[in-house]
PDB file of C-alpha atoms in Angstrom:
ATOM      1  CA  MET A 248      -0.034  -0.117   0.121  1.00 46.00           C
ATOM      2  CA  ASN A 249       1.137   3.308  -1.050  1.00 70.00           C
ATOM      3  CA  GLU A 250       1.677   5.478   2.156  1.00 80.00           C
ATOM      4  CA  ILE A 251       2.721   8.993   2.870  1.00 87.00           C
ATOM      5  CA  TRP A 252       6.084   8.202   4.889  1.00 88.00           C
ATOM      6  CA  THR A 253       5.722  10.946   7.786  1.00 88.00           C
ATOM      7  CA  GLU A 254       2.793   9.138   8.739  1.00 89.00           C
ATOM      8  CA  LYS A 255       4.003   5.375   7.895  1.00 89.00           C
ATOM      9  CA  TYR A 256       7.164   6.083   9.766  1.00 88.00           C
ATOM     10  CA  ARG A 257       5.608   8.315  12.751  1.00 90.00           C
ATOM     11  CA  PRO A 258       6.521   7.155  16.142  1.00 88.00           C
ATOM     12  CA  LYS A 259       3.899   5.361  17.967  1.00 89.00           C
ATOM     13  CA  THR A 260       5.203   5.622  21.342  1.00 89.00           C
ATOM     14  CA  LEU A 261       6.979   8.279  23.364  1.00 89.00           C
ATOM     15  CA  ASP A 262       9.955   6.133  23.661  1.00 88.00           C
ATOM     16  CA  ASP A 263      10.086   6.100  19.868  1.00 89.00           C
ATOM     17  CA  VAL A 264      10.088   9.798  19.339  1.00 89.00           C
ATOM     18  CA  VAL A 265      13.081  11.335  17.980  1.00 88.00           C
ATOM     19  CA  GLY A 266      15.387  14.264  19.079  1.00 86.00           C
ATOM     20  CA  GLN A 267      13.048  15.567  22.270  1.00 88.00           C
ATOM     21  CA  LYS A 268      14.178  13.378  24.924  1.00 89.00           C
ATOM     22  CA  SER A 269      13.660  16.276  27.826  1.00 90.00           C
ATOM     23  CA  VAL A 270      10.292  16.650  26.659  1.00 91.00           C
ATOM     24  CA  THR A 271       9.246  13.006  26.191  1.00 91.00           C
ATOM     25  CA  ASP A 272      10.877  12.114  29.819  1.00 91.00           C
ATOM     26  CA  ARG A 273       8.270  14.829  31.298  1.00 91.00           C
ATOM     27  CA  LEU A 274       5.733  13.189  29.252  1.00 91.00           C
ATOM     28  CA  LYS A 275       6.305   9.817  30.607  1.00 92.00           C
ATOM     29  CA  GLY A 276       5.747  11.286  34.089  1.00 92.00           C
ATOM     30  CA  TYR A 277       2.141  12.057  33.115  1.00 90.00           C
ATOM     31  CA  VAL A 278       1.535   8.411  31.589  1.00 90.00           C
ATOM     32  CA  GLU A 279       3.063   7.183  35.042  1.00 91.00           C
ATOM     33  CA  ALA A 280       0.741   9.348  37.170  1.00 88.00           C
ATOM     34  CA  LYS A 281      -2.172   8.650  34.818  1.00 87.00           C
ATOM     35  CA  ASN A 282      -2.944  12.368  35.190  1.00 88.00           C
ATOM     36  CA  MET A 283      -1.888  15.709  33.312  1.00 89.00           C
ATOM     37  CA  SER A 284      -2.710  19.150  33.320  1.00 90.00           C
ATOM     38  CA  HIS A 285      -3.386  21.309  30.204  1.00 92.00           C
ATOM     39  CA  LEU A 286      -0.172  21.361  27.960  1.00 93.00           C
ATOM     40  CA  MET A 287       1.092  23.653  25.401  1.00 93.00           C
ATOM     41  CA  PHE A 288       3.758  22.571  22.582  1.00 93.00           C
ATOM     42  CA  ALA A 289       5.440  25.426  21.298  1.00 92.00           C
ATOM     43  CA  GLY A 290       8.299  25.123  18.242  1.00 91.00           C
ATOM     44  CA  THR A 291       8.980  25.111  14.796  1.00 89.00           C
ATOM     45  CA  PRO A 292       7.231  22.855  12.141  1.00 89.00           C
ATOM     46  CA  GLY A 293       8.362  19.071  11.684  1.00 89.00           C
ATOM     47  CA  THR A 294       9.861  19.103  15.329  1.00 91.00           C
ATOM     48  CA  GLY A 295       7.620  16.528  16.615  1.00 90.00           C
ATOM     49  CA  LYS A 296       4.695  18.518  18.432  1.00 92.00           C
ATOM     50  CA  THR A 297       1.855  16.380  16.807  1.00 91.00           C
ATOM     51  CA  THR A 298       3.691  12.929  17.302  1.00 92.00           C
ATOM     52  CA  CYS A 299       4.082  13.828  20.982  1.00 92.00           C
ATOM     53  CA  ALA A 300       0.367  14.264  21.258  1.00 92.00           C
ATOM     54  CA  LEU A 301      -0.481  11.344  19.415  1.00 92.00           C
ATOM     55  CA  ALA A 302       2.210   9.104  21.460  1.00 92.00           C
ATOM     56  CA  LEU A 303       0.910  10.573  24.828  1.00 91.00           C
ATOM     57  CA  ALA A 304      -2.718   9.583  23.916  1.00 90.00           C
ATOM     58  CA  ARG A 305      -1.675   5.927  22.889  1.00 90.00           C
ATOM     59  CA  CYS A 306       0.348   5.565  25.907  1.00 90.00           C
ATOM     60  CA  LEU A 307      -2.643   6.937  28.445  1.00 88.00           C
ATOM     61  CA  TYR A 308      -5.278   5.170  26.882  1.00 88.00           C
ATOM     62  CA  GLY A 309      -3.995   2.037  25.115  1.00 86.00           C
ATOM     63  CA  ASP A 310      -6.395   0.842  22.438  1.00 83.00           C
ATOM     64  CA  SER A 311      -9.328   3.240  23.473  1.00 81.00           C
ATOM     65  CA  TRP A 312      -7.269   6.237  22.564  1.00 87.00           C
ATOM     66  CA  ARG A 313      -9.366   7.237  19.681  1.00 85.00           C
ATOM     67  CA  GLY A 314     -12.361   7.358  21.535  1.00 85.00           C
ATOM     68  CA  ASN A 315     -10.881   9.906  24.194  1.00 87.00           C
ATOM     69  CA  PHE A 316      -8.838  11.910  21.931  1.00 89.00           C
ATOM     70  CA  LEU A 317     -10.179  14.834  19.665  1.00 86.00           C
ATOM     71  CA  GLU A 318      -7.625  16.435  17.137  1.00 87.00           C
ATOM     72  CA  LEU A 319      -8.714  19.643  15.593  1.00 83.00           C
ATOM     73  CA  ASN A 320      -6.594  21.927  13.301  1.00 78.00           C
ATOM     74  CA  ALA A 321      -7.315  25.673  14.558  1.00 62.00           C
ATOM     75  CA  SER A 322      -5.885  27.098  11.405  1.00 61.00           C
ATOM     76  CA  ASP A 323      -8.967  25.577   9.476  1.00 63.00           C
ATOM     77  CA  ASP A 324     -11.447  26.264  12.353  1.00 60.00           C
ATOM     78  CA  ARG A 325     -10.333  29.706  13.597  1.00 60.00           C
ATOM     79  CA  GLY A 326     -13.468  30.986  14.775  1.00 63.00           C
ATOM     80  CA  ILE A 327     -15.629  31.264  18.266  1.00 68.00           C
ATOM     81  CA  ASP A 328     -18.330  28.847  17.103  1.00 66.00           C
ATOM     82  CA  VAL A 329     -15.996  25.804  16.688  1.00 67.00           C
ATOM     83  CA  VAL A 330     -15.023  26.709  20.507  1.00 68.00           C
ATOM     84  CA  ARG A 331     -18.808  26.840  21.156  1.00 71.00           C
ATOM     85  CA  GLY A 332     -19.749  23.909  18.968  1.00 74.00           C
ATOM     86  CA  LYS A 333     -17.072  20.850  18.219  1.00 76.00           C
ATOM     87  CA  ILE A 334     -14.777  21.529  21.640  1.00 78.00           C
ATOM     88  CA  LYS A 335     -17.607  22.263  23.937  1.00 79.00           C
ATOM     89  CA  GLU A 336     -19.758  19.267  22.740  1.00 79.00           C
ATOM     90  CA  PHE A 337     -16.603  16.859  23.104  1.00 82.00           C
ATOM     91  CA  ALA A 338     -15.508  18.031  26.507  1.00 78.00           C
ATOM     92  CA  ARG A 339     -18.812  17.833  28.084  1.00 80.00           C
ATOM     93  CA  THR A 340     -19.300  14.279  27.388  1.00 80.00           C
ATOM     94  CA  ALA A 341     -17.716  11.547  29.886  1.00 78.00           C
ATOM     95  CA  PRO A 342     -14.465   9.649  28.826  1.00 79.00           C
ATOM     96  CA  LEU A 343     -14.937   6.012  27.635  1.00 80.00           C
ATOM     97  CA  GLU A 344     -13.664   2.941  29.210  1.00 77.00           C
ATOM     98  CA  GLY A 345     -13.424   4.151  32.520  1.00 75.00           C
ATOM     99  CA  ALA A 346     -10.590   6.716  31.676  1.00 81.00           C
ATOM    100  CA  GLU A 347     -10.401   9.672  34.229  1.00 84.00           C
ATOM    101  CA  PHE A 348     -10.403  12.346  31.426  1.00 89.00           C
ATOM    102  CA  LYS A 349     -10.382  13.065  27.543  1.00 90.00           C
ATOM    103  CA  ILE A 350      -7.874  15.161  25.507  1.00 90.00           C
ATOM    104  CA  ILE A 351      -8.379  17.636  22.927  1.00 89.00           C
ATOM    105  CA  PHE A 352      -5.424  18.310  20.592  1.00 91.00           C
ATOM    106  CA  LEU A 353      -5.716  21.950  19.313  1.00 89.00           C
ATOM    107  CA  ASP A 354      -2.928  21.902  16.247  1.00 89.00           C
ATOM    108  CA  GLU A 355      -1.719  25.345  15.119  1.00 87.00           C
ATOM    109  CA  SER A 356      -3.600  27.091  17.727  1.00 87.00           C
ATOM    110  CA  ASP A 357      -1.883  30.335  17.640  1.00 86.00           C
ATOM    111  CA  ALA A 358      -4.223  30.841  14.545  1.00 84.00           C
ATOM    112  CA  LEU A 359      -7.384  30.936  16.851  1.00 85.00           C
ATOM    113  CA  THR A 360      -8.779  34.617  16.889  1.00 83.00           C
ATOM    114  CA  ASN A 361      -8.812  36.413  20.331  1.00 85.00           C
ATOM    115  CA  ASP A 362     -12.492  35.805  20.688  1.00 84.00           C
ATOM    116  CA  ALA A 363     -11.998  32.173  20.360  1.00 84.00           C
ATOM    117  CA  GLN A 364      -9.201  32.041  22.616  1.00 87.00           C
ATOM    118  CA  GLY A 365     -11.402  33.696  25.155  1.00 86.00           C
ATOM    119  CA  ALA A 366     -14.156  31.412  24.813  1.00 84.00           C
ATOM    120  CA  LEU A 367     -11.702  28.618  24.928  1.00 85.00           C
ATOM    121  CA  ARG A 368      -9.955  29.847  28.401  1.00 87.00           C
ATOM    122  CA  ARG A 369     -13.384  29.256  29.926  1.00 86.00           C
ATOM    123  CA  THR A 370     -14.023  26.187  28.153  1.00 85.00           C
ATOM    124  CA  MET A 371     -10.868  24.927  29.571  1.00 86.00           C
ATOM    125  CA  GLU A 372     -11.615  26.059  33.299  1.00 86.00           C
ATOM    126  CA  LYS A 373     -15.102  24.635  33.184  1.00 86.00           C
ATOM    127  CA  TYR A 374     -14.390  20.989  32.013  1.00 86.00           C
ATOM    128  CA  SER A 375     -11.347  20.561  33.558  1.00 85.00           C
ATOM    129  CA  LYS A 376     -12.636  17.429  35.361  1.00 86.00           C
ATOM    130  CA  THR A 377     -13.386  15.454  32.174  1.00 86.00           C
ATOM    131  CA  CYS A 378     -11.215  17.125  29.564  1.00 89.00           C
ATOM    132  CA  ARG A 379      -7.569  18.116  29.217  1.00 91.00           C
ATOM    133  CA  PHE A 380      -6.242  20.530  26.426  1.00 91.00           C
ATOM    134  CA  ILE A 381      -2.819  20.068  24.233  1.00 92.00           C
ATOM    135  CA  LEU A 382      -2.227  23.281  22.593  1.00 92.00           C
ATOM    136  CA  SER A 383       0.015  23.283  19.594  1.00 92.00           C
ATOM    137  CA  CYS A 384       1.598  26.322  18.381  1.00 92.00           C
ATOM    138  CA  ASN A 385       4.737  27.734  16.367  1.00 90.00           C
ATOM    139  CA  TYR A 386       4.496  30.781  18.289  1.00 88.00           C
ATOM    140  CA  SER A 387       3.522  30.908  21.863  1.00 88.00           C
ATOM    141  CA  SER A 388       3.659  34.691  22.016  1.00 90.00           C
ATOM    142  CA  LYS A 389       0.440  34.560  20.105  1.00 90.00           C
ATOM    143  CA  ILE A 390      -1.403  32.617  22.741  1.00 91.00           C
ATOM    144  CA  ILE A 391      -3.465  34.870  25.149  1.00 91.00           C
ATOM    145  CA  ASP A 392      -1.717  35.008  28.903  1.00 92.00           C
ATOM    146  CA  PRO A 393      -4.710  33.588  30.782  1.00 91.00           C
ATOM    147  CA  ILE A 394      -4.379  30.319  28.392  1.00 91.00           C
ATOM    148  CA  GLN A 395      -0.610  30.282  28.775  1.00 91.00           C
ATOM    149  CA  SER A 396      -0.903  30.612  32.624  1.00 91.00           C
ATOM    150  CA  ARG A 397      -3.191  27.409  32.623  1.00 90.00           C
ATOM    151  CA  CYS A 398      -0.748  25.280  30.744  1.00 90.00           C
ATOM    152  CA  ALA A 399       2.510  23.526  31.315  1.00 91.00           C
ATOM    153  CA  VAL A 400       4.751  24.522  28.413  1.00 91.00           C
ATOM    154  CA  PHE A 401       6.908  22.536  26.398  1.00 93.00           C
ATOM    155  CA  ARG A 402       9.422  24.147  23.968  1.00 92.00           C
ATOM    156  CA  PHE A 403      10.323  21.818  21.003  1.00 92.00           C
ATOM    157  CA  ARG A 404      13.925  22.737  19.748  1.00 91.00           C
ATOM    158  CA  PRO A 405      14.935  21.903  16.105  1.00 90.00           C
ATOM    159  CA  ILE A 406      16.022  18.285  15.704  1.00 91.00           C
ATOM    160  CA  SER A 407      19.836  17.832  15.577  1.00 90.00           C
ATOM    161  CA  GLY A 408      21.458  16.866  12.423  1.00 88.00           C
ATOM    162  CA  GLU A 409      22.739  13.583  13.852  1.00 90.00           C
ATOM    163  CA  ASP A 410      19.169  12.425  14.993  1.00 90.00           C
ATOM    164  CA  ILE A 411      17.672  13.411  11.615  1.00 92.00           C
ATOM    165  CA  LYS A 412      20.307  11.646   9.944  1.00 91.00           C
ATOM    166  CA  GLU A 413      20.070   8.332  12.063  1.00 91.00           C
ATOM    167  CA  PHE A 414      16.530   8.489  11.292  1.00 92.00           C
ATOM    168  CA  LEU A 415      16.622   8.913   7.678  1.00 92.00           C
ATOM    169  CA  VAL A 416      19.237   6.302   7.328  1.00 91.00           C
ATOM    170  CA  LYS A 417      16.622   3.838   8.914  1.00 91.00           C
ATOM    171  CA  VAL A 418      13.767   4.671   6.599  1.00 91.00           C
ATOM    172  CA  ALA A 419      16.259   4.592   3.508  1.00 90.00           C
ATOM    173  CA  GLN A 420      17.065   0.855   4.854  1.00 90.00           C
ATOM    174  CA  MET A 421      13.550  -0.162   5.171  1.00 90.00           C
ATOM    175  CA  GLU A 422      12.433   1.184   1.767  1.00 89.00           C
ATOM    176  CA  ASN A 423      15.611  -0.396   0.446  1.00 89.00           C
ATOM    177  CA  LEU A 424      16.819   2.828  -1.345  1.00 87.00           C
ATOM    178  CA  ASP A 425      20.329   3.331  -3.371  1.00 87.00           C
ATOM    179  CA  VAL A 426      21.379   6.486  -1.681  1.00 87.00           C
ATOM    180  CA  ALA A 427      24.579   7.843  -2.744  1.00 87.00           C
ATOM    181  CA  ASP A 428      27.285   9.015  -0.306  1.00 85.00           C
ATOM    182  CA  GLY A 429      26.505  12.627   0.717  1.00 85.00           C
ATOM    183  CA  ALA A 430      22.971  12.626  -0.086  1.00 88.00           C
ATOM    184  CA  ILE A 431      21.795  12.100   3.604  1.00 90.00           C
ATOM    185  CA  ASP A 432      23.904  15.033   4.439  1.00 88.00           C
ATOM    186  CA  SER A 433      22.722  17.413   2.032  1.00 87.00           C
ATOM    187  CA  LEU A 434      19.051  16.595   3.213  1.00 89.00           C
ATOM    188  CA  VAL A 435      20.031  17.178   6.625  1.00 89.00           C
ATOM    189  CA  TYR A 436      21.537  20.632   5.410  1.00 85.00           C
ATOM    190  CA  ILE A 437      18.483  21.569   3.638  1.00 85.00           C
ATOM    191  CA  CYS A 438      15.804  20.653   6.089  1.00 87.00           C
ATOM    192  CA  ARG A 439      17.333  22.759   9.154  1.00 84.00           C
ATOM    193  CA  GLY A 440      15.850  20.600  12.045  1.00 87.00           C
ATOM    194  CA  ASP A 441      12.386  19.946  10.561  1.00 89.00           C
ATOM    195  CA  MET A 442      11.987  16.174  10.284  1.00 91.00           C
ATOM    196  CA  ARG A 443       8.904  16.200   8.431  1.00 91.00           C
ATOM    197  CA  ARG A 444      10.375  18.193   5.542  1.00 91.00           C
ATOM    198  CA  ALA A 445      13.447  15.886   5.530  1.00 91.00           C
ATOM    199  CA  VAL A 446      10.989  12.375   5.087  1.00 92.00           C
ATOM    200  CA  ASN A 447       8.757  14.097   2.484  1.00 91.00           C
ATOM    201  CA  THR A 448      11.954  15.284   0.461  1.00 91.00           C
ATOM    202  CA  LEU A 449      13.421  11.549   0.844  1.00 91.00           C
ATOM    203  CA  GLN A 450      10.258  10.153  -0.383  1.00 90.00           C
ATOM    204  CA  THR A 451       9.933  12.511  -3.365  1.00 90.00           C
ATOM    205  CA  ALA A 452      13.599  11.897  -4.394  1.00 89.00           C
ATOM    206  CA  ALA A 453      12.791   8.012  -3.972  1.00 88.00           C
ATOM    207  CA  SER A 454       9.746   8.433  -6.452  1.00 87.00           C
ATOM    208  CA  LEU A 455      12.157   9.313  -9.339  1.00 85.00           C
ATOM    209  CA  GLY A 456      13.279   5.630  -9.347  1.00 78.00           C
ATOM    210  CA  GLU A 457      17.354   6.502  -9.770  1.00 81.00           C
ATOM    211  CA  GLN A 458      19.777   6.428  -7.371  1.00 85.00           C
ATOM    212  CA  ILE A 459      19.342   9.276  -4.889  1.00 88.00           C
ATOM    213  CA  THR A 460      22.244  11.691  -4.933  1.00 86.00           C
ATOM    214  CA  SER A 461      23.200  15.275  -3.433  1.00 85.00           C
ATOM    215  CA  ASP A 462      21.912  16.743  -6.783  1.00 83.00           C
ATOM    216  CA  THR A 463      18.587  14.892  -6.813  1.00 85.00           C
ATOM    217  CA  ILE A 464      18.034  16.100  -3.307  1.00 87.00           C
ATOM    218  CA  ALA A 465      18.648  19.824  -4.175  1.00 81.00           C
ATOM    219  CA  LYS A 466      16.276  19.402  -7.118  1.00 81.00           C
ATOM    220  CA  VAL A 467      13.215  17.937  -5.441  1.00 84.00           C
ATOM    221  CA  SER A 468      13.789  20.346  -2.564  1.00 82.00           C
ATOM    222  CA  GLY A 469      13.940  23.363  -4.426  1.00 77.00           C
ATOM    223  CA  SER A 470      17.263  24.289  -2.730  1.00 80.00           C
ATOM    224  CA  ALA A 471      20.896  24.883  -4.285  1.00 79.00           C
ATOM    225  CA  ASN A 472      23.557  22.482  -3.402  1.00 79.00           C
ATOM    226  CA  GLU A 473      25.422  23.674  -0.520  1.00 81.00           C
ATOM    227  CA  ASP A 474      28.756  23.753  -2.412  1.00 85.00           C
ATOM    228  CA  GLU A 475      27.280  25.681  -5.496  1.00 88.00           C
ATOM    229  CA  ILE A 476      26.311  28.602  -3.093  1.00 90.00           C
ATOM    230  CA  LYS A 477      29.758  28.504  -1.530  1.00 91.00           C
ATOM    231  CA  GLY A 478      31.244  28.533  -4.940  1.00 92.00           C
ATOM    232  CA  ILE A 479      29.141  31.748  -5.753  1.00 94.00           C
ATOM    233  CA  LEU A 480      30.407  33.565  -2.607  1.00 94.00           C
ATOM    234  CA  LEU A 481      34.126  32.631  -2.916  1.00 93.00           C
ATOM    235  CA  SER A 482      34.231  33.806  -6.351  1.00 93.00           C
ATOM    236  CA  ALA A 483      32.816  37.242  -5.210  1.00 93.00           C
ATOM    237  CA  LEU A 484      35.319  37.361  -2.388  1.00 92.00           C
ATOM    238  CA  GLU A 485      38.067  36.832  -4.880  1.00 92.00           C
ATOM    239  CA  GLY A 486      36.933  39.641  -7.315  1.00 92.00           C
ATOM    240  CA  LYS A 487      35.510  37.492  -9.938  1.00 93.00           C
ATOM    241  CA  PHE A 488      32.228  39.437 -10.247  1.00 94.00           C
ATOM    242  CA  LYS A 489      31.194  38.320 -13.768  1.00 93.00           C
ATOM    243  CA  ASP A 490      31.832  34.626 -12.852  1.00 94.00           C
ATOM    244  CA  ALA A 491      29.974  34.781  -9.429  1.00 93.00           C
ATOM    245  CA  CYS A 492      26.615  36.514 -11.619  1.00 94.00           C
ATOM    246  CA  THR A 493      27.240  33.743 -14.245  1.00 93.00           C
ATOM    247  CA  LYS A 494      27.137  30.928 -11.445  1.00 93.00           C
ATOM    248  CA  LEU A 495      24.238  32.453  -9.641  1.00 93.00           C
ATOM    249  CA  ASP A 496      22.005  32.720 -12.915  1.00 92.00           C
ATOM    250  CA  THR A 497      22.824  29.204 -13.536  1.00 90.00           C
ATOM    251  CA  VAL A 498      21.816  27.928 -10.033  1.00 88.00           C
ATOM    252  CA  MET A 499      18.693  29.993  -9.958  1.00 88.00           C
ATOM    253  CA  ILE A 500      17.682  28.675 -13.476  1.00 87.00           C
ATOM    254  CA  THR A 501      18.880  25.036 -12.665  1.00 81.00           C
ATOM    255  CA  TYR A 502      16.715  24.752  -9.395  1.00 80.00           C
ATOM    256  CA  GLY A 503      13.894  27.091  -9.916  1.00 82.00           C
ATOM    257  CA  LEU A 504      14.785  29.094  -7.015  1.00 84.00           C
ATOM    258  CA  SER A 505      13.556  32.554  -6.013  1.00 87.00           C
ATOM    259  CA  GLY A 506      15.543  35.693  -4.607  1.00 89.00           C
ATOM    260  CA  GLN A 507      14.382  34.833  -1.228  1.00 89.00           C
ATOM    261  CA  ASP A 508      15.516  31.213  -1.675  1.00 87.00           C
ATOM    262  CA  VAL A 509      18.933  32.112  -2.449  1.00 91.00           C
ATOM    263  CA  ILE A 510      19.250  34.698  -0.007  1.00 93.00           C
ATOM    264  CA  ARG A 511      18.586  32.310   2.918  1.00 89.00           C
ATOM    265  CA  GLN A 512      21.382  29.978   1.616  1.00 88.00           C
ATOM    266  CA  ILE A 513      23.457  32.570   1.205  1.00 92.00           C
ATOM    267  CA  HIS A 514      23.061  33.832   4.689  1.00 92.00           C
ATOM    268  CA  SER A 515      23.519  30.447   6.182  1.00 87.00           C
ATOM    269  CA  GLU A 516      26.868  30.120   4.256  1.00 89.00           C
ATOM    270  CA  ILE A 517      28.527  33.505   5.442  1.00 91.00           C
ATOM    271  CA  SER A 518      29.250  32.093   8.844  1.00 86.00           C
ATOM    272  CA  LYS A 519      31.371  29.133   7.091  1.00 86.00           C
ATOM    273  CA  LEU A 520      33.407  31.334   5.298  1.00 88.00           C
ATOM    274  CA  GLY A 521      36.948  31.997   6.250  1.00 84.00           C
ATOM    275  CA  LEU A 522      36.632  35.841   6.934  1.00 86.00           C
ATOM    276  CA  ASP A 523      37.115  37.913  10.092  1.00 86.00           C
ATOM    277  CA  THR A 524      34.302  38.358  12.739  1.00 89.00           C
ATOM    278  CA  ALA A 525      33.993  42.120  11.500  1.00 89.00           C
ATOM    279  CA  SER A 526      33.747  41.361   8.029  1.00 89.00           C
ATOM    280  CA  LYS A 527      30.987  38.458   8.717  1.00 91.00           C
ATOM    281  CA  VAL A 528      28.825  40.997  10.633  1.00 93.00           C
ATOM    282  CA  LYS A 529      28.991  43.599   7.664  1.00 92.00           C
ATOM    283  CA  LEU A 530      27.869  40.914   5.071  1.00 93.00           C
ATOM    284  CA  ILE A 531      25.011  39.689   7.240  1.00 94.00           C
ATOM    285  CA  ASP A 532      24.164  43.100   7.741  1.00 94.00           C
ATOM    286  CA  LYS A 533      23.880  43.756   3.961  1.00 94.00           C
ATOM    287  CA  THR A 534      22.171  40.466   3.393  1.00 94.00           C
ATOM    288  CA  GLY A 535      19.445  41.215   5.983  1.00 95.00           C
ATOM    289  CA  GLU A 536      18.981  44.542   4.204  1.00 95.00           C
ATOM    290  CA  ILE A 537      18.768  43.014   0.553  1.00 94.00           C
ATOM    291  CA  GLU A 538      16.126  40.368   2.098  1.00 94.00           C
ATOM    292  CA  PHE A 539      14.129  43.282   3.003  1.00 95.00           C
ATOM    293  CA  ARG A 540      14.394  44.972  -0.319  1.00 95.00           C
ATOM    294  CA  ILE A 541      13.494  41.754  -2.228  1.00 93.00           C
ATOM    295  CA  ILE A 542      10.395  41.089   0.213  1.00 93.00           C
ATOM    296  CA  GLU A 543       9.329  44.584  -0.544  1.00 93.00           C
ATOM    297  CA  GLY A 544       9.180  44.076  -4.104  1.00 92.00           C
ATOM    298  CA  SER A 545      12.526  45.312  -5.668  1.00 91.00           C
ATOM    299  CA  ASN A 546      13.952  43.257  -8.681  1.00 93.00           C
ATOM    300  CA  GLU A 547      15.693  39.927  -7.437  1.00 92.00           C
ATOM    301  CA  LYS A 548      18.231  39.901  -9.849  1.00 92.00           C
ATOM    302  CA  ILE A 549      19.409  43.424  -9.285  1.00 94.00           C
ATOM    303  CA  GLN A 550      19.422  43.000  -5.641  1.00 94.00           C
ATOM    304  CA  LEU A 551      21.333  39.792  -5.776  1.00 94.00           C
ATOM    305  CA  GLU A 552      24.242  41.083  -7.968  1.00 94.00           C
ATOM    306  CA  ALA A 553      24.284  44.285  -5.589  1.00 95.00           C
ATOM    307  CA  LEU A 554      24.983  41.749  -2.835  1.00 94.00           C
ATOM    308  CA  LEU A 555      27.593  40.041  -4.694  1.00 94.00           C
ATOM    309  CA  ALA A 556      29.084  43.614  -5.379  1.00 94.00           C
ATOM    310  CA  TYR A 557      29.179  44.113  -1.809  1.00 93.00           C
ATOM    311  CA  PHE A 558      31.127  40.834  -1.674  1.00 93.00           C
ATOM    312  CA  VAL A 559      33.755  41.707  -4.230  1.00 92.00           C
ATOM    313  CA  LEU A 560      34.329  44.889  -2.055  1.00 90.00           C
ATOM    314  CA  ALA A 561      34.611  42.861   1.279  1.00 87.00           C
ATOM    315  CA  GLY A 562      37.038  40.561  -0.540  1.00 84.00           C
ATOM    316  CA  GLU A 563      39.344  43.347  -1.536  1.00 82.00           C
ATOM    317  CA  SER A 564      39.508  44.721   2.096  1.00 76.00           C
ATOM    318  CA  GLN A 565      40.748  41.614   3.518  1.00 69.00           C
TER     319      GLN A 565
END
């Protein structure tokens, strides 16, 4: 059966969750006590927030977890009617099979309107005996303070490169993939701590039915190869402005990148260049200025070439 790998290989228990040991250790304490407070999971996408919520429910309820667990995506259902309707209806009914309480998991809860959050705060208070809430968000600052004070907050950090690499190697072995040396490292570099993006990109590359190489990963992910971006910057620093512009054009056409895509990769490469700290600071400052101009609607090609010109000047001053 054809499945999305992010679901096929999603960890089923807290022990299987990758890269969030400090979080899972605390959640295991709730399982042992068979009790928990309202929780807030905050962190960037692809770091395991939904996975931990599902694993916690499985560990608490066993086979009856589906009847005692309601998952809602707050970015789809953002208004006050959802809190008064679906959420309130589920919260007020008794738990199944002798459980002490049910769990409502609100994914992307930072998308809820302020009115909806106000109604949710009252619902959390009123039905706390029969229902616990897990709120998942990318930005905890967008959740109103009265809700934050009712929750135990768990911070999910981006998953380390080593943990992502280990998991991807395991997936590649289970799917019998032909992976070239360096391809997994390229994937780790591109996904930047986002496990979901890493697994999805690997599945997309595998669907081409050929050996998975660094170039394959770069093309299916909409990112340039790390070495090619570095080559552009080094050419500029060496004073080869025309050569750097030609390489930039080639990379953008080959991988179909936007100016913002390129600027993000340039930013991550600056810290790896063999320059003194003062030069790196100036380059990052200029990169931020150029990115702002591109976002505001300036011509991408002109702005990126202006940035390369600044790199040439920085190289001359070394």
